[in-house]
Short mmCIF file of C-alpha atoms and ligand atoms in Angstrom, two decimals:
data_model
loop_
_atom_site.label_atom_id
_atom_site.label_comp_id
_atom_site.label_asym_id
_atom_site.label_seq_id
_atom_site.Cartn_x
_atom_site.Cartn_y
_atom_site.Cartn_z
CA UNK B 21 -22.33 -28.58 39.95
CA UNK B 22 -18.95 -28.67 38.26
CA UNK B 23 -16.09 -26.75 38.78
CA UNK B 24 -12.36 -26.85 37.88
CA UNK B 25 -9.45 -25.57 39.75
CA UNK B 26 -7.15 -24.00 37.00
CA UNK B 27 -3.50 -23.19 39.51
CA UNK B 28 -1.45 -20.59 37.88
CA UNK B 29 2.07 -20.81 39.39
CA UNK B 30 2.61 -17.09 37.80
CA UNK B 31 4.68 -13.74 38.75
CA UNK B 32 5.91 -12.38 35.54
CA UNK B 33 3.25 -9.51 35.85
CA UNK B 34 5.14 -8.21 39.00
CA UNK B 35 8.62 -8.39 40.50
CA UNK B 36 8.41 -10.08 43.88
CA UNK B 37 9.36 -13.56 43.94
CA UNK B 38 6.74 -15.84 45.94
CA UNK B 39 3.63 -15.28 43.99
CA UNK B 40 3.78 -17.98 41.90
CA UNK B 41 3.51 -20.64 45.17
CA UNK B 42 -0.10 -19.33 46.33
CA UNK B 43 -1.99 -21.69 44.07
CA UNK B 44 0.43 -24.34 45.43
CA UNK B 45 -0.22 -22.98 49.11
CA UNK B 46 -4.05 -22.90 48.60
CA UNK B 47 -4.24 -26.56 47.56
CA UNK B 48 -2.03 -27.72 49.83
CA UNK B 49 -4.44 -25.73 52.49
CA UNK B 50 -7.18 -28.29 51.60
CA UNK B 51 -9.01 -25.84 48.72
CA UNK B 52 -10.24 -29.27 47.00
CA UNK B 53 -11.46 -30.79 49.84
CA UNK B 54 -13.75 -27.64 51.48
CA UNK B 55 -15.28 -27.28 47.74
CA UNK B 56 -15.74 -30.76 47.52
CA UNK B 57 -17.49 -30.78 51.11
CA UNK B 58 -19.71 -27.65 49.43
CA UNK B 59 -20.90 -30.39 46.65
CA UNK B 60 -19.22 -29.38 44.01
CA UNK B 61 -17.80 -32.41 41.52
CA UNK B 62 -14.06 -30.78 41.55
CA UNK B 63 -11.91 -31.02 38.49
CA UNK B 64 -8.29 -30.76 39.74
CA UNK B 65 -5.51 -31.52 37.13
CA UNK B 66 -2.63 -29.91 39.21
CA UNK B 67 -0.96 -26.64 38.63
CA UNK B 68 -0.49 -25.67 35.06
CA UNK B 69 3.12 -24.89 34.48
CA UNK B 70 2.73 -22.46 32.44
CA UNK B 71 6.24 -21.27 33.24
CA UNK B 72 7.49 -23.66 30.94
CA UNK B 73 6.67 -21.57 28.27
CA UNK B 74 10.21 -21.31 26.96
CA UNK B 75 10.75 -17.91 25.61
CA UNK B 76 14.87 -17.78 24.96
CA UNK B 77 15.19 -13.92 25.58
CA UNK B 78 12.23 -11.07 26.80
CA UNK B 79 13.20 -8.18 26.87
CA UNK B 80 10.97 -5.21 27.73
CA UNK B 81 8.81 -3.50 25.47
CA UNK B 82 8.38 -0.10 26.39
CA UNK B 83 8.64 -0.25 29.87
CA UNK B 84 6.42 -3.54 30.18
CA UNK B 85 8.24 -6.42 31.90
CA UNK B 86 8.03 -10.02 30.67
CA UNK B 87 5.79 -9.23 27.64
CA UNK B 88 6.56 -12.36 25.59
CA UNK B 89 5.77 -14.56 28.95
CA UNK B 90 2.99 -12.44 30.10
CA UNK B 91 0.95 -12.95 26.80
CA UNK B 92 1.81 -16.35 26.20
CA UNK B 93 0.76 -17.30 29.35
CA UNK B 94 -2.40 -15.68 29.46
CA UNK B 95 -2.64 -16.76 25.77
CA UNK B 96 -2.76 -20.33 26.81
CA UNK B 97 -4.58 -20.01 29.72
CA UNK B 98 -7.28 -18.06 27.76
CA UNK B 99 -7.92 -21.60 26.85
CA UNK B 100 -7.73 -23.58 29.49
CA UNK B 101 -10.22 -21.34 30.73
CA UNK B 102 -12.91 -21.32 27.75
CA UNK B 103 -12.51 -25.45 27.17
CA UNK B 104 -13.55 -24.95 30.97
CA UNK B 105 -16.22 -23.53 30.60
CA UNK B 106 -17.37 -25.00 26.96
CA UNK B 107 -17.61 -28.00 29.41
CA UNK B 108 -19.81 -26.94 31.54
CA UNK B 109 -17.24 -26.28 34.64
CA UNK B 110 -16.92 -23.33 36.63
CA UNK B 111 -13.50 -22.30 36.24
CA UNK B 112 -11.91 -21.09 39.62
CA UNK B 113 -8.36 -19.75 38.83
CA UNK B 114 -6.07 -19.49 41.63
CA UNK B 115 -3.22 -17.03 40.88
CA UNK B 116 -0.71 -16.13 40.69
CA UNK B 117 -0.45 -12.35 39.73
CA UNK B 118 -3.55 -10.49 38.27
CA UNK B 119 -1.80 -10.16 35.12
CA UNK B 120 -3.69 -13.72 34.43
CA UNK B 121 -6.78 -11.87 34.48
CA UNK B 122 -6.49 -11.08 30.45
CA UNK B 123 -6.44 -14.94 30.42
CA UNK B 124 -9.22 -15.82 32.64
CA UNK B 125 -11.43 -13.06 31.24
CA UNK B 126 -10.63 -13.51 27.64
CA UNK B 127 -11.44 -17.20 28.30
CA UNK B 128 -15.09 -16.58 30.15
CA UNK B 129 -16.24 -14.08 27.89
CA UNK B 130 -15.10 -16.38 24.66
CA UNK B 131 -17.97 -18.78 26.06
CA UNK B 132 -20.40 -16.06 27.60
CA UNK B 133 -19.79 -12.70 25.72
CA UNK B 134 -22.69 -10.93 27.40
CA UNK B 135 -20.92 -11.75 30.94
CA UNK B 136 -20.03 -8.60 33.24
CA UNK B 137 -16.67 -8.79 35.56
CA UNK B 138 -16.75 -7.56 39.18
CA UNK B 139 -13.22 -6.92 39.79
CA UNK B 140 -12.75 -6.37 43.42
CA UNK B 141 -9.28 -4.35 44.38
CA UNK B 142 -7.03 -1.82 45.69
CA UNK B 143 -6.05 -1.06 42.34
CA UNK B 144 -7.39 -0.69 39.10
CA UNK B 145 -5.17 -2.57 36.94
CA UNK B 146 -6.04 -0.44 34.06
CA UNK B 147 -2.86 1.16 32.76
CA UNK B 148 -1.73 1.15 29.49
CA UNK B 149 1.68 1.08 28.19
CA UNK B 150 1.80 5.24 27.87
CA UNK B 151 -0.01 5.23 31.67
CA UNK B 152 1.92 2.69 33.34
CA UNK B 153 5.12 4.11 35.79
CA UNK B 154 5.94 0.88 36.27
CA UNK B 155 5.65 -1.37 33.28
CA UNK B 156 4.21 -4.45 35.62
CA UNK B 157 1.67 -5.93 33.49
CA UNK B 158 -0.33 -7.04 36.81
CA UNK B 159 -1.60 -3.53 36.72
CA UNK B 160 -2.37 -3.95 33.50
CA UNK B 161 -4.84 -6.77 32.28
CA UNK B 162 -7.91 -4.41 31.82
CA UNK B 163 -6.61 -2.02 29.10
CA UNK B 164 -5.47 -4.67 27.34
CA UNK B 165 -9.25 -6.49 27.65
CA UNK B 166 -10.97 -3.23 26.78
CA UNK B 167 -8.91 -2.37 24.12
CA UNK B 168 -7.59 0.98 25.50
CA UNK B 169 -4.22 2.22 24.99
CA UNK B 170 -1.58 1.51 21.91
CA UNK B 171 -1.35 -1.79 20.87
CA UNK B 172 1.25 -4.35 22.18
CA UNK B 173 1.71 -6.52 18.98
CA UNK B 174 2.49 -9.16 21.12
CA UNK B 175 -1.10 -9.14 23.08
CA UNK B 176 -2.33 -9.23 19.41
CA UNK B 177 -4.20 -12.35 20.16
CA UNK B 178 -6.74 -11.03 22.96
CA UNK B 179 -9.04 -8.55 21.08
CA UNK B 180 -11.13 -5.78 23.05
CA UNK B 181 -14.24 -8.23 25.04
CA UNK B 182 -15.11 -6.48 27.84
CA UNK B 183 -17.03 -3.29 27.29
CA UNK B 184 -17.00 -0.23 29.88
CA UNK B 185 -20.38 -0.91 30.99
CA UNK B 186 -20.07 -4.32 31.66
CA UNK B 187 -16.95 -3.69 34.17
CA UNK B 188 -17.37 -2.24 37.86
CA UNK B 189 -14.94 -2.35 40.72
CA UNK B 190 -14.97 -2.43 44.41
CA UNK B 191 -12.61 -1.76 46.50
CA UNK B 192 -10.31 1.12 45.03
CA UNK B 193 -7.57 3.03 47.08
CA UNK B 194 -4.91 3.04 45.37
CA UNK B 195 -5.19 4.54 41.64
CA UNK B 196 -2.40 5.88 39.12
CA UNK B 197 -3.55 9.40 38.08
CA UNK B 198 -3.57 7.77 34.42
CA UNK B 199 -6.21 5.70 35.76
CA UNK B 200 -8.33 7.74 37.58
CA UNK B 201 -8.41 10.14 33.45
CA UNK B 202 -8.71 6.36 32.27
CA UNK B 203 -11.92 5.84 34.44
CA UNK B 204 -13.33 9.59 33.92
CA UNK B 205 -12.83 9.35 30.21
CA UNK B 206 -14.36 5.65 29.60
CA UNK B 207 -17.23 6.32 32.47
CA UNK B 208 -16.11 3.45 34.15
CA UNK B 209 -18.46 2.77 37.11
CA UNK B 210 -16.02 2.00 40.54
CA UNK B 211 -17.11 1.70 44.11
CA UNK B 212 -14.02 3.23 46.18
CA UNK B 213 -13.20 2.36 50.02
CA UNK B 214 -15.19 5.65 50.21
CA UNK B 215 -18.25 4.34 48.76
CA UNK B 216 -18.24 1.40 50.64
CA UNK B 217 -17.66 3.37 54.07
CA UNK B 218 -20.83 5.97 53.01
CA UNK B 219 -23.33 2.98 51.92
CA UNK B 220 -22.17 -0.07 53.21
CA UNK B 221 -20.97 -2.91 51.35
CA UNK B 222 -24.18 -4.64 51.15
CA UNK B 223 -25.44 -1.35 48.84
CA UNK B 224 -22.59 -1.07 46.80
CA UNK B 225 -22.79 -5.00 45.76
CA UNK B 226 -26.29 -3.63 45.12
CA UNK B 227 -25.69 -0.60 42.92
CA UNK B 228 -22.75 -2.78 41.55
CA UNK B 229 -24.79 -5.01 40.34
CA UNK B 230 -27.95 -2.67 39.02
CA UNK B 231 -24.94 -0.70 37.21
CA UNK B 232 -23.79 -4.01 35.15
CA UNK B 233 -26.46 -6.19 35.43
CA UNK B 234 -29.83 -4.32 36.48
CA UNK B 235 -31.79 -7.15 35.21
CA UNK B 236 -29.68 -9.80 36.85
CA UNK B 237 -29.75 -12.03 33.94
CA UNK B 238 -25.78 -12.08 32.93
CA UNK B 239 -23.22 -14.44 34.17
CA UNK B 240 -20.86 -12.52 36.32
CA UNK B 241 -17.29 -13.05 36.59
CA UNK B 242 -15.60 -11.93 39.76
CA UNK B 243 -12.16 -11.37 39.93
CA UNK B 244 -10.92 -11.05 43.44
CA UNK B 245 -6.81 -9.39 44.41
CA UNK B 246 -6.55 -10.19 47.83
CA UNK B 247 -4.93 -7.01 48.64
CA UNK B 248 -9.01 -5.85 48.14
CA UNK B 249 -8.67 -6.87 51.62
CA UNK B 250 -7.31 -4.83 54.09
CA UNK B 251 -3.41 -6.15 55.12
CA UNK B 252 -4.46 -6.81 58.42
CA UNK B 253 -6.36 -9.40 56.94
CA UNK B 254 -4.19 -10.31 53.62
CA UNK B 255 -0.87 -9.48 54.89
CA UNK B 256 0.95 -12.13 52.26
CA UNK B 257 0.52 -9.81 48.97
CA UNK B 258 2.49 -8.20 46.94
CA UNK B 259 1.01 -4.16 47.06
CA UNK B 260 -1.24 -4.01 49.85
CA UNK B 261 -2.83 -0.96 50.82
CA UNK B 262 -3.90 -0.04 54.09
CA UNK B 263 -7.98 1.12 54.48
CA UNK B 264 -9.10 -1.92 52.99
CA UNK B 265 -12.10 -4.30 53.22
CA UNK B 266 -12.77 -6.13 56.13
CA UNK B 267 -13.01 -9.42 56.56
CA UNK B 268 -17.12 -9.70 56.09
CA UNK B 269 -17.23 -6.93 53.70
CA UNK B 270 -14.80 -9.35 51.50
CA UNK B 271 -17.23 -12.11 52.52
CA UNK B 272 -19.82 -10.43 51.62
CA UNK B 273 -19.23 -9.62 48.68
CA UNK B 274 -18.53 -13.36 47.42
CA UNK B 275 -21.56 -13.88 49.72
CA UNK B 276 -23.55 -11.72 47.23
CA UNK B 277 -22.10 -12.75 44.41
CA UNK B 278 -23.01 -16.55 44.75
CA UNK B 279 -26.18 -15.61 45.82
CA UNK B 280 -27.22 -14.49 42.28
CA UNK B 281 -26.48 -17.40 41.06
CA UNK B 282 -25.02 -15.62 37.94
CA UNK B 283 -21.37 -16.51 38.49
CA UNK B 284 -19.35 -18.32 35.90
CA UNK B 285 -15.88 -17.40 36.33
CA UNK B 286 -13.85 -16.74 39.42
CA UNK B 287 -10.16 -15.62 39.82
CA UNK B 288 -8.30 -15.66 43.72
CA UNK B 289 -5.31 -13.64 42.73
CA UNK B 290 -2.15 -12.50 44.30
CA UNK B 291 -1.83 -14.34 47.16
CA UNK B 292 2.24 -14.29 47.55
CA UNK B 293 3.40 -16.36 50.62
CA UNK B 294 7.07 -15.49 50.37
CA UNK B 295 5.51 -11.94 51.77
CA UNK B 296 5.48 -11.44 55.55
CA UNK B 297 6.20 -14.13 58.61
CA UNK B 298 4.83 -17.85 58.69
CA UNK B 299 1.59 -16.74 60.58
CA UNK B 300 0.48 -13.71 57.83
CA UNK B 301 1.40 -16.73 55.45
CA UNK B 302 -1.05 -19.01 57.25
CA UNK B 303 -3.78 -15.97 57.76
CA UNK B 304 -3.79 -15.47 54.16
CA UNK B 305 -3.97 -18.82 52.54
CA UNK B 306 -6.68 -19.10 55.06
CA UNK B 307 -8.80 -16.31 54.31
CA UNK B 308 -7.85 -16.67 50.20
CA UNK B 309 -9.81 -20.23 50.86
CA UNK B 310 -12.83 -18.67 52.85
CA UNK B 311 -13.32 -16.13 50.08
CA UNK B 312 -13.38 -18.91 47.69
CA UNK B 313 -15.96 -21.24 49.40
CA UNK B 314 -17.89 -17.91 50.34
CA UNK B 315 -17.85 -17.30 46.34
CA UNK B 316 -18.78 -21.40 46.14
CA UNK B 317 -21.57 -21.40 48.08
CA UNK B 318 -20.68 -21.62 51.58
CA UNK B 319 -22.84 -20.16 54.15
CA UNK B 320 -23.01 -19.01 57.91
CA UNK B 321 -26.19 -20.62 58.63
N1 DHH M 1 -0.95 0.80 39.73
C1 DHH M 1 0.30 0.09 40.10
C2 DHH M 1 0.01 -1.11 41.02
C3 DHH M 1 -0.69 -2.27 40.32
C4 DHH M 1 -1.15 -3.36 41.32
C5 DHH M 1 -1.61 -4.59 40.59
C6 DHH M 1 -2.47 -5.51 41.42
O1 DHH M 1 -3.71 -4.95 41.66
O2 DHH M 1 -2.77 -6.64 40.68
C7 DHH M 1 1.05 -0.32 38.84
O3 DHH M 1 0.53 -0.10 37.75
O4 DHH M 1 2.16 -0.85 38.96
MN1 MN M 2 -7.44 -29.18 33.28
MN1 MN M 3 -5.10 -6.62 40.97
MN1 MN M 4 -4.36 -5.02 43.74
#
């Protein structure tokens, strides 16, 4: 079992500073180690500094912030990812913002185009550039990786992969009213905090999965915002929203995931330690790793 560790010191997608030091916190909790312990052969090359990607000026497009560094980031990372997984190795990206997503899933789905993505979240992260009120490209990455919305000719290099019905979230609270017409019009399948509350998380990973994989013969990629979580268990993120998961329904989910044995790509995004006191810090690292190993492999009994 091989997997690599791809750390994306990365906050270009959003404003707050601090975002780019949760891979560096994660590691530094002992993230190598606890897979390692779970027997997986862990390729670590340390963080990609992708932030060296020189780009003299950037000005906003639109109202989208950091375009040039967004894309190129996620342009290189794209792959990073896909050599990944061309190798045989899981890849387990620790952001970072979810901007990186358009990376990660571009990257997965160059190697295994029939995958589906679980994206588990407050948010959507579907806006395009005539949606967004906000022009933070974290909220973002799935237009661009469906192909929806006006074209950014600087995002010219990630074409349209991922397909409505191979996409479902879990999680949802806190959609843009551009989204919500985004989801109606595409028929997006998403599991809201009120789904999960009226069936139970262990049915919605269910009907999830029979939406984008009723056979259970794709590979899955999951891509997990902390701030899926509720903040009293991810306080250290950068837009939580209260009425979130708990800490087992998060669990569970990654729980669920593993268990299918389906998963080939996983992202831990938006873990921002510059957000909240030392011991919401220390909280969230923490429970960014158990979701991980939970995702790994790692069981209660
Ligand atoms: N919908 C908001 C908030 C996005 C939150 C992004 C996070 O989920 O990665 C926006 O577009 O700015
Ligand atoms: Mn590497
Ligand atoms: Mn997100
Ligand atoms: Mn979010």
């Amino acid at each position: 079992k091989q997997l690599a560790i791809v750390g994306c010191p990365f906050s270009a997608g959003q404003p707050k500073g601090g975002v780019d030091k949760g891979p560096i916190h994660l590691v530094s909790a002992g993230l190598v180690n606890q897979l390692e312990a779970l027997g997986w052969n862990v390729h670590f090359d340390g963080h990609h500094q992708f932030e060296d990607i020189s780009i003299e000026s950037d000005p906003p497009i639109g109202l989208l912030k950091n375009p040039r560094v967004v894309s190129r980031t996620c342009e290189a990372l794209s792959g990073v990812v896909s050599e990944h997984a061309q190798n045989g190795r899981l890849p387990v990206t620790l952001g970072g913002d979810h901007s990186l997503a358009m990376g990660t899933i571009s990257g997965t789905l160059k190697h295994f185009p029939e995958a589906c993505v679980i994206w588990v979240d407050a948010h959507a992260d579907i806006n395009t550039t005539d949606t967004t009120d906000t022009g933070n490209i974290h909220g973002m990455p799935v237009s661009f990786l469906m192909g929806i919305g006006s074209k950014v000719p600087e995002f010219d290099w990630l074409k349209p992969v991922l397909a409505a019905n191979k996409l479902v979230y879990i999680g949802l609270r806190d959609v843009d009213d551009g989204e919500k017409k985004i989801l109606r019009e595409n028929k997006i399948k998403a599991f809201s905090m009120h789904e999960v509350d009226k069936y139970g998380i262990s049915k919605v990973v269910e009907l999830a999965l029979d939406h984008v994989n009723p056979n259970r013969d794709l590979p899955i990629h999951l891509s997990l915002d902390v701030d899926a979580l509720d903040p009293s268990v991810t306080p250290s993120t950068g837009t939580p929203v209260r009425g979130g998961l708990t800490f087992r329904e998060g669990h569970y989910v990654c729980e669920a995931i593993y268990e299918t044995g389906l998963m080939i790509g996983l992202d831990i995004m938006e873990v921002n330690p510059s957000v909240s006191d030392t011991a919401s810090v220390t909280q969230t690292v923490a429970v960014g790793c158990s979701l991980t190993r939970a995702a790994l492999g790692e069981t209660l009994l």
